[in-house]
Amino acid sequence: GEKPNGGRSSAEAAHTHSDKMTSKPVDSKSNIVTLYLFRHGETGWNAEGRIQGHTDTKLNENGKRQALLLAKAIKDLPCTMLLSSDLARAKDTASIIRNTWLELGRKDVPKLQTDKRFRECNLGSLQGRISKEVYGIRQKIAAEWAKGNLDTSYPGGGESKLDVLTRGEEGILQAAKLAGAGGTIIAVAHGGFIGSMASHFLSKQGEKRQLPKALNCAKSTFKIDIATKTVTVGKVFEKVIKEEAKDDSG
């Protein structure tokens, strides 16, 4: 039930725009939606260096603690839409964020919505394996993708890079459309997914960037123009909580 802003000119809107974080509503004439994508908290399989993919692992005690630290660290970050992958490790991280905000007395906390398009890549028969043990297989697939063969899939019914990018872009653009001009989405997803989407959008804007390690609860920033459907990538895998990730396998 938000009222649209008054009839300010686009010049005035541009003039009042600031890159500083603010909880004031952004001018609704702006077509930009901000998306903050966070990686989930730690799981038992993360701690073991085991590949998760679509395996529905749960947060461990450390992961729950990380999610609580994250919730407190971003309590003043604007949020008009709260979203997560439907896998428990992402959904539970987002639930902890939401419940903590409510306990802290934050107003206008959105309901949590889940979207399976924000899932980690399905790594097929590699799921459940120790990441280091299947490094060679992963490198071969990564090499195929680097050559432009994005439809090369993981063995045993896994997804290809193209599968992930297609569903991911569709999910991100639809979420931005639903959030509406000037909206801010906070979403919890997965390390491989976020890295893939960041690289994809960077290449679309003609940029190549070495991405840092995907720490648990790391923050990645995207700006989506809902009129042109273009996505601009800000900082990727920015450290928010003082934690070292044991593993970055999804």
mmCIF file of C-alpha atoms in Angstrom:
data_model
loop_
_atom_site.group_PDB
_atom_site.id
_atom_site.type_symbol
_atom_site.label_atom_id
_atom_site.label_comp_id
_atom_site.label_asym_id
_atom_site.label_seq_id
_atom_site.Cartn_x
_atom_site.Cartn_y
_atom_site.Cartn_z
ATOM 1 C CA GLY A 1 0.000 0.000 0.000
ATOM 2 C CA GLU A 2 2.801 2.459 -0.772
ATOM 3 C CA LYS A 3 1.742 5.740 -2.293
ATOM 4 C CA PRO A 4 3.594 6.776 -5.440
ATOM 5 C CA ASN A 5 5.807 9.816 -5.071
ATOM 6 C CA GLY A 6 4.628 13.222 -6.200
ATOM 7 C CA GLY A 7 5.159 14.567 -9.684
ATOM 8 C CA ARG A 8 8.854 15.373 -9.564
ATOM 9 C CA SER A 9 10.687 15.829 -12.831
ATOM 10 C CA SER A 10 13.278 13.266 -13.870
ATOM 11 C CA ALA A 11 15.941 16.000 -13.568
ATOM 12 C CA GLU A 12 14.958 16.522 -9.939
ATOM 13 C CA ALA A 13 14.915 12.772 -9.399
ATOM 14 C CA ALA A 14 18.438 12.498 -10.815
ATOM 15 C CA HIS A 15 19.545 15.413 -8.682
ATOM 16 C CA THR A 16 18.246 13.832 -5.469
ATOM 17 C CA HIS A 17 19.739 10.404 -6.253
ATOM 18 C CA SER A 18 22.578 9.422 -3.944
ATOM 19 C CA ASP A 19 24.785 6.339 -3.855
ATOM 20 C CA LYS A 20 24.802 6.431 -0.057
ATOM 21 C CA MET A 21 22.655 3.833 1.682
ATOM 22 C CA THR A 22 19.405 5.306 2.846
ATOM 23 C CA SER A 23 16.144 3.879 4.076
ATOM 24 C CA LYS A 24 14.140 6.611 2.365
ATOM 25 C CA PRO A 25 12.119 5.371 -0.612
ATOM 26 C CA VAL A 26 13.862 5.876 -3.937
ATOM 27 C CA ASP A 27 12.035 8.085 -6.433
ATOM 28 C CA SER A 28 9.492 5.843 -8.163
ATOM 29 C CA LYS A 29 10.255 7.428 -11.537
ATOM 30 C CA SER A 30 13.640 5.723 -11.462
ATOM 31 C CA ASN A 31 13.585 2.401 -13.320
ATOM 32 C CA ILE A 32 16.338 0.960 -11.153
ATOM 33 C CA VAL A 33 15.842 -1.929 -8.730
ATOM 34 C CA THR A 34 18.676 -2.815 -6.357
ATOM 35 C CA LEU A 35 19.329 -6.496 -5.707
ATOM 36 C CA TYR A 36 21.547 -7.632 -2.843
ATOM 37 C CA LEU A 37 22.339 -11.335 -3.260
ATOM 38 C CA PHE A 38 23.771 -13.022 -0.174
ATOM 39 C CA ARG A 39 25.304 -16.457 0.029
ATOM 40 C CA HIS A 40 23.704 -18.681 2.697
ATOM 41 C CA GLY A 41 25.305 -19.533 6.068
ATOM 42 C CA GLU A 42 27.554 -22.537 6.599
ATOM 43 C CA THR A 43 26.310 -26.131 6.380
ATOM 44 C CA GLY A 44 27.879 -29.387 7.547
ATOM 45 C CA TRP A 45 28.794 -30.170 3.951
ATOM 46 C CA ASN A 46 30.470 -26.742 3.570
ATOM 47 C CA ALA A 47 32.573 -27.559 6.626
ATOM 48 C CA GLU A 48 33.543 -30.915 5.055
ATOM 49 C CA GLY A 49 34.250 -29.403 1.608
ATOM 50 C CA ARG A 50 31.499 -31.536 0.103
ATOM 51 C CA ILE A 51 29.626 -30.518 -3.075
ATOM 52 C CA GLN A 52 25.987 -29.615 -2.409
ATOM 53 C CA GLY A 53 24.320 -28.436 -5.621
ATOM 54 C CA HIS A 54 20.618 -29.342 -5.342
ATOM 55 C CA THR A 55 21.181 -31.553 -2.267
ATOM 56 C CA ASP A 56 18.975 -30.015 0.413
ATOM 57 C CA THR A 57 21.489 -29.598 3.234
ATOM 58 C CA LYS A 58 20.716 -27.683 6.412
ATOM 59 C CA LEU A 59 22.603 -24.897 8.172
ATOM 60 C CA ASN A 60 24.866 -26.135 10.950
ATOM 61 C CA GLU A 61 25.092 -24.294 14.295
ATOM 62 C CA ASN A 62 27.854 -22.059 12.938
ATOM 63 C CA GLY A 63 25.717 -21.307 9.879
ATOM 64 C CA LYS A 64 22.788 -20.251 12.074
ATOM 65 C CA ARG A 65 25.135 -18.009 14.054
ATOM 66 C CA GLN A 66 26.466 -16.490 10.815
ATOM 67 C CA ALA A 67 22.911 -15.788 9.614
ATOM 68 C CA LEU A 68 22.154 -14.017 12.904
ATOM 69 C CA LEU A 69 25.328 -11.905 12.570
ATOM 70 C CA LEU A 70 24.346 -11.088 8.990
ATOM 71 C CA ALA A 71 20.818 -10.084 10.011
ATOM 72 C CA LYS A 72 22.212 -7.633 12.570
ATOM 73 C CA ALA A 73 24.855 -6.303 10.148
ATOM 74 C CA ILE A 74 22.272 -5.473 7.451
ATOM 75 C CA LYS A 75 19.387 -4.405 9.691
ATOM 76 C CA ASP A 76 19.407 -0.906 8.169
ATOM 77 C CA LEU A 77 19.736 -2.034 4.560
ATOM 78 C CA PRO A 78 16.594 -1.072 2.608
ATOM 79 C CA CYS A 79 14.382 -4.049 1.749
ATOM 80 C CA THR A 80 11.071 -3.970 -0.092
ATOM 81 C CA MET A 81 11.198 -7.635 -1.143
ATOM 82 C CA LEU A 82 12.747 -10.623 0.650
ATOM 83 C CA LEU A 83 13.551 -13.630 -1.456
ATOM 84 C CA SER A 84 15.517 -16.876 -1.296
ATOM 85 C CA SER A 85 16.219 -20.074 -3.154
ATOM 86 C CA ASP A 86 13.847 -22.848 -2.042
ATOM 87 C CA LEU A 87 16.730 -24.961 -0.680
ATOM 88 C CA ALA A 88 16.797 -25.086 3.136
ATOM 89 C CA ARG A 89 20.256 -23.586 3.606
ATOM 90 C CA ALA A 90 19.207 -20.408 1.746
ATOM 91 C CA LYS A 91 15.604 -20.310 2.974
ATOM 92 C CA ASP A 92 16.625 -20.783 6.624
ATOM 93 C CA THR A 93 19.296 -18.047 6.346
ATOM 94 C CA ALA A 94 16.607 -15.683 4.979
ATOM 95 C CA SER A 95 14.144 -16.736 7.728
ATOM 96 C CA ILE A 96 16.735 -15.962 10.406
ATOM 97 C CA ILE A 97 17.283 -12.532 8.820
ATOM 98 C CA ARG A 98 13.538 -11.833 8.794
ATOM 99 C CA ASN A 99 12.872 -13.090 12.345
ATOM 100 C CA THR A 100 15.860 -11.185 13.737
ATOM 101 C CA TRP A 101 14.672 -7.966 12.098
ATOM 102 C CA LEU A 102 11.216 -8.435 13.621
ATOM 103 C CA GLU A 103 12.765 -9.076 17.055
ATOM 104 C CA LEU A 104 14.842 -5.905 16.640
ATOM 105 C CA GLY A 105 11.610 -3.998 15.983
ATOM 106 C CA ARG A 106 12.219 -3.285 12.318
ATOM 107 C CA LYS A 107 9.069 -2.039 10.595
ATOM 108 C CA ASP A 108 7.743 -3.048 7.175
ATOM 109 C CA VAL A 109 9.636 -6.350 7.006
ATOM 110 C CA PRO A 110 8.450 -8.122 3.832
ATOM 111 C CA LYS A 111 7.229 -11.719 3.850
ATOM 112 C CA LEU A 112 9.772 -14.263 2.630
ATOM 113 C CA GLN A 113 9.195 -15.614 -0.874
ATOM 114 C CA THR A 114 11.109 -18.542 -2.370
ATOM 115 C CA ASP A 115 12.066 -19.149 -5.984
ATOM 116 C CA LYS A 116 13.723 -22.342 -7.188
ATOM 117 C CA ARG A 117 15.334 -20.425 -10.069
ATOM 118 C CA PHE A 118 17.767 -19.054 -7.443
ATOM 119 C CA ARG A 119 19.021 -22.579 -6.615
ATOM 120 C CA GLU A 120 22.627 -23.663 -6.879
ATOM 121 C CA CYS A 121 23.687 -25.411 -10.089
ATOM 122 C CA ASN A 122 22.712 -29.088 -10.113
ATOM 123 C CA LEU A 123 26.085 -30.853 -10.193
ATOM 124 C CA GLY A 124 24.598 -34.281 -10.963
ATOM 125 C CA SER A 125 26.727 -37.225 -9.836
ATOM 126 C CA LEU A 126 29.316 -34.901 -8.245
ATOM 127 C CA GLN A 127 26.852 -33.964 -5.493
ATOM 128 C CA GLY A 128 27.882 -35.453 -2.175
ATOM 129 C CA ARG A 129 31.500 -35.869 -3.300
ATOM 130 C CA ILE A 130 34.436 -34.076 -1.652
ATOM 131 C CA SER A 131 35.184 -31.081 -3.879
ATOM 132 C CA LYS A 132 38.969 -31.676 -3.994
ATOM 133 C CA GLU A 133 38.452 -35.293 -5.115
ATOM 134 C CA VAL A 134 36.551 -34.274 -8.265
ATOM 135 C CA TYR A 135 38.599 -31.160 -9.040
ATOM 136 C CA GLY A 136 39.730 -32.612 -12.390
ATOM 137 C CA ILE A 137 36.164 -33.233 -13.592
ATOM 138 C CA ARG A 138 35.098 -29.735 -12.560
ATOM 139 C CA GLN A 139 38.102 -28.197 -14.346
ATOM 140 C CA LYS A 140 37.250 -30.074 -17.574
ATOM 141 C CA ILE A 141 33.685 -28.749 -17.488
ATOM 142 C CA ALA A 142 34.906 -25.229 -16.640
ATOM 143 C CA ALA A 143 37.303 -25.425 -19.620
ATOM 144 C CA GLU A 144 34.409 -26.346 -21.943
ATOM 145 C CA TRP A 145 32.400 -23.387 -20.624
ATOM 146 C CA ALA A 146 35.411 -21.086 -21.082
ATOM 147 C CA LYS A 147 35.525 -22.175 -24.764
ATOM 148 C CA GLY A 148 31.909 -21.042 -25.097
ATOM 149 C CA ASN A 149 30.336 -24.523 -24.862
ATOM 150 C CA LEU A 150 27.843 -23.387 -22.229
ATOM 151 C CA ASP A 151 25.503 -26.326 -22.904
ATOM 152 C CA THR A 152 28.055 -28.824 -21.489
ATOM 153 C CA SER A 153 26.309 -30.380 -18.458
ATOM 154 C CA TYR A 154 27.596 -31.972 -15.280
ATOM 155 C CA PRO A 155 27.487 -35.799 -15.521
ATOM 156 C CA GLY A 156 24.605 -37.792 -14.059
ATOM 157 C CA GLY A 157 21.741 -35.467 -14.961
ATOM 158 C CA GLY A 158 23.392 -32.238 -13.847
ATOM 159 C CA GLU A 159 22.804 -28.786 -15.296
ATOM 160 C CA SER A 160 24.840 -26.869 -17.843
ATOM 161 C CA LYS A 161 26.052 -23.285 -17.365
ATOM 162 C CA LEU A 162 23.398 -22.274 -19.915
ATOM 163 C CA ASP A 163 20.646 -23.898 -17.797
ATOM 164 C CA VAL A 164 21.714 -21.912 -14.725
ATOM 165 C CA LEU A 165 22.144 -18.595 -16.560
ATOM 166 C CA THR A 166 18.781 -18.943 -18.310
ATOM 167 C CA ARG A 167 16.766 -19.662 -15.160
ATOM 168 C CA GLY A 168 18.824 -17.228 -13.093
ATOM 169 C CA GLU A 169 18.389 -14.284 -15.436
ATOM 170 C CA GLU A 170 14.686 -15.024 -15.787
ATOM 171 C CA GLY A 171 14.284 -15.209 -11.988
ATOM 172 C CA ILE A 172 16.252 -12.014 -11.340
ATOM 173 C CA LEU A 173 14.414 -9.979 -13.993
ATOM 174 C CA GLN A 174 11.009 -11.213 -12.830
ATOM 175 C CA ALA A 175 11.830 -10.430 -9.187
ATOM 176 C CA ALA A 176 12.933 -6.920 -10.219
ATOM 177 C CA LYS A 177 9.692 -6.396 -12.149
ATOM 178 C CA LEU A 178 7.653 -7.503 -9.122
ATOM 179 C CA ALA A 179 9.700 -5.278 -6.775
ATOM 180 C CA GLY A 180 8.952 -2.328 -9.042
ATOM 181 C CA ALA A 181 10.886 0.832 -9.822
ATOM 182 C CA GLY A 182 12.925 2.036 -6.861
ATOM 183 C CA GLY A 183 12.529 -1.289 -5.018
ATOM 184 C CA THR A 184 15.264 -3.087 -3.104
ATOM 185 C CA ILE A 185 15.449 -6.892 -3.065
ATOM 186 C CA ILE A 186 17.397 -8.829 -0.474
ATOM 187 C CA ALA A 187 17.824 -12.415 -1.650
ATOM 188 C CA VAL A 188 19.697 -15.411 -0.256
ATOM 189 C CA ALA A 189 21.152 -17.879 -2.747
ATOM 190 C CA HIS A 190 24.316 -19.901 -3.376
ATOM 191 C CA GLY A 191 27.991 -19.285 -4.099
ATOM 192 C CA GLY A 192 28.173 -20.944 -7.522
ATOM 193 C CA PHE A 193 24.878 -19.406 -8.638
ATOM 194 C CA ILE A 194 25.831 -15.865 -7.567
ATOM 195 C CA GLY A 195 29.298 -16.127 -9.135
ATOM 196 C CA SER A 196 27.837 -17.442 -12.411
ATOM 197 C CA MET A 197 25.239 -14.659 -12.604
ATOM 198 C CA ALA A 198 27.821 -11.962 -11.760
ATOM 199 C CA SER A 199 30.228 -13.189 -14.470
ATOM 200 C CA HIS A 200 27.354 -13.434 -16.966
ATOM 201 C CA PHE A 201 26.162 -9.871 -16.401
ATOM 202 C CA LEU A 202 29.750 -8.547 -16.312
ATOM 203 C CA SER A 203 30.457 -10.115 -19.715
ATOM 204 C CA LYS A 204 27.243 -8.552 -21.064
ATOM 205 C CA GLN A 205 28.556 -5.142 -19.999
ATOM 206 C CA GLY A 206 31.929 -5.963 -21.610
ATOM 207 C CA GLU A 207 33.802 -6.461 -18.350
ATOM 208 C CA LYS A 208 35.897 -9.365 -17.090
ATOM 209 C CA ARG A 209 36.639 -9.504 -13.379
ATOM 210 C CA GLN A 210 38.430 -11.943 -11.108
ATOM 211 C CA LEU A 211 35.818 -12.661 -8.444
ATOM 212 C CA PRO A 212 36.869 -13.141 -4.812
ATOM 213 C CA LYS A 213 36.109 -16.338 -2.883
ATOM 214 C CA ALA A 214 32.436 -16.851 -2.077
ATOM 215 C CA LEU A 215 32.404 -16.533 1.703
ATOM 216 C CA ASN A 216 29.311 -17.658 3.610
ATOM 217 C CA CYS A 217 26.913 -14.689 3.948
ATOM 218 C CA ALA A 218 28.964 -12.582 1.491
ATOM 219 C CA LYS A 219 27.082 -9.771 -0.267
ATOM 220 C CA SER A 220 26.880 -9.129 -4.020
ATOM 221 C CA THR A 221 25.230 -5.992 -5.421
ATOM 222 C CA PHE A 222 23.320 -5.702 -8.692
ATOM 223 C CA LYS A 223 21.368 -2.785 -10.195
ATOM 224 C CA ILE A 224 18.578 -3.787 -12.566
ATOM 225 C CA ASP A 225 16.990 -1.389 -15.052
ATOM 226 C CA ILE A 226 13.501 -2.813 -15.405
ATOM 227 C CA ALA A 227 12.798 -0.731 -18.524
ATOM 228 C CA THR A 228 15.782 -2.003 -20.535
ATOM 229 C CA LYS A 229 16.233 -5.303 -18.617
ATOM 230 C CA THR A 230 19.930 -4.566 -18.186
ATOM 231 C CA VAL A 231 21.831 -5.585 -15.063
ATOM 232 C CA THR A 232 24.877 -3.719 -13.751
ATOM 233 C CA VAL A 233 27.201 -5.547 -11.344
ATOM 234 C CA GLY A 234 28.613 -3.786 -8.283
ATOM 235 C CA LYS A 235 30.830 -5.432 -5.661
ATOM 236 C CA VAL A 236 30.722 -9.238 -5.670
ATOM 237 C CA PHE A 237 31.223 -11.496 -2.614
ATOM 238 C CA GLU A 238 31.830 -8.561 -0.304
ATOM 239 C CA LYS A 239 32.627 -9.693 3.231
ATOM 240 C CA VAL A 240 29.885 -8.579 5.633
ATOM 241 C CA ILE A 241 30.547 -10.680 8.745
ATOM 242 C CA LYS A 242 33.993 -11.420 10.140
ATOM 243 C CA GLU A 243 34.102 -15.062 9.105
ATOM 244 C CA GLU A 244 36.408 -17.224 7.041
ATOM 245 C CA ALA A 245 34.642 -19.677 4.750
ATOM 246 C CA LYS A 246 35.945 -23.228 4.938
ATOM 247 C CA ASP A 247 34.576 -23.995 1.517
ATOM 248 C CA ASP A 248 32.925 -22.339 -1.464
ATOM 249 C CA SER A 249 31.199 -25.332 -3.094
ATOM 250 C CA GLY A 250 27.690 -23.912 -3.329
#
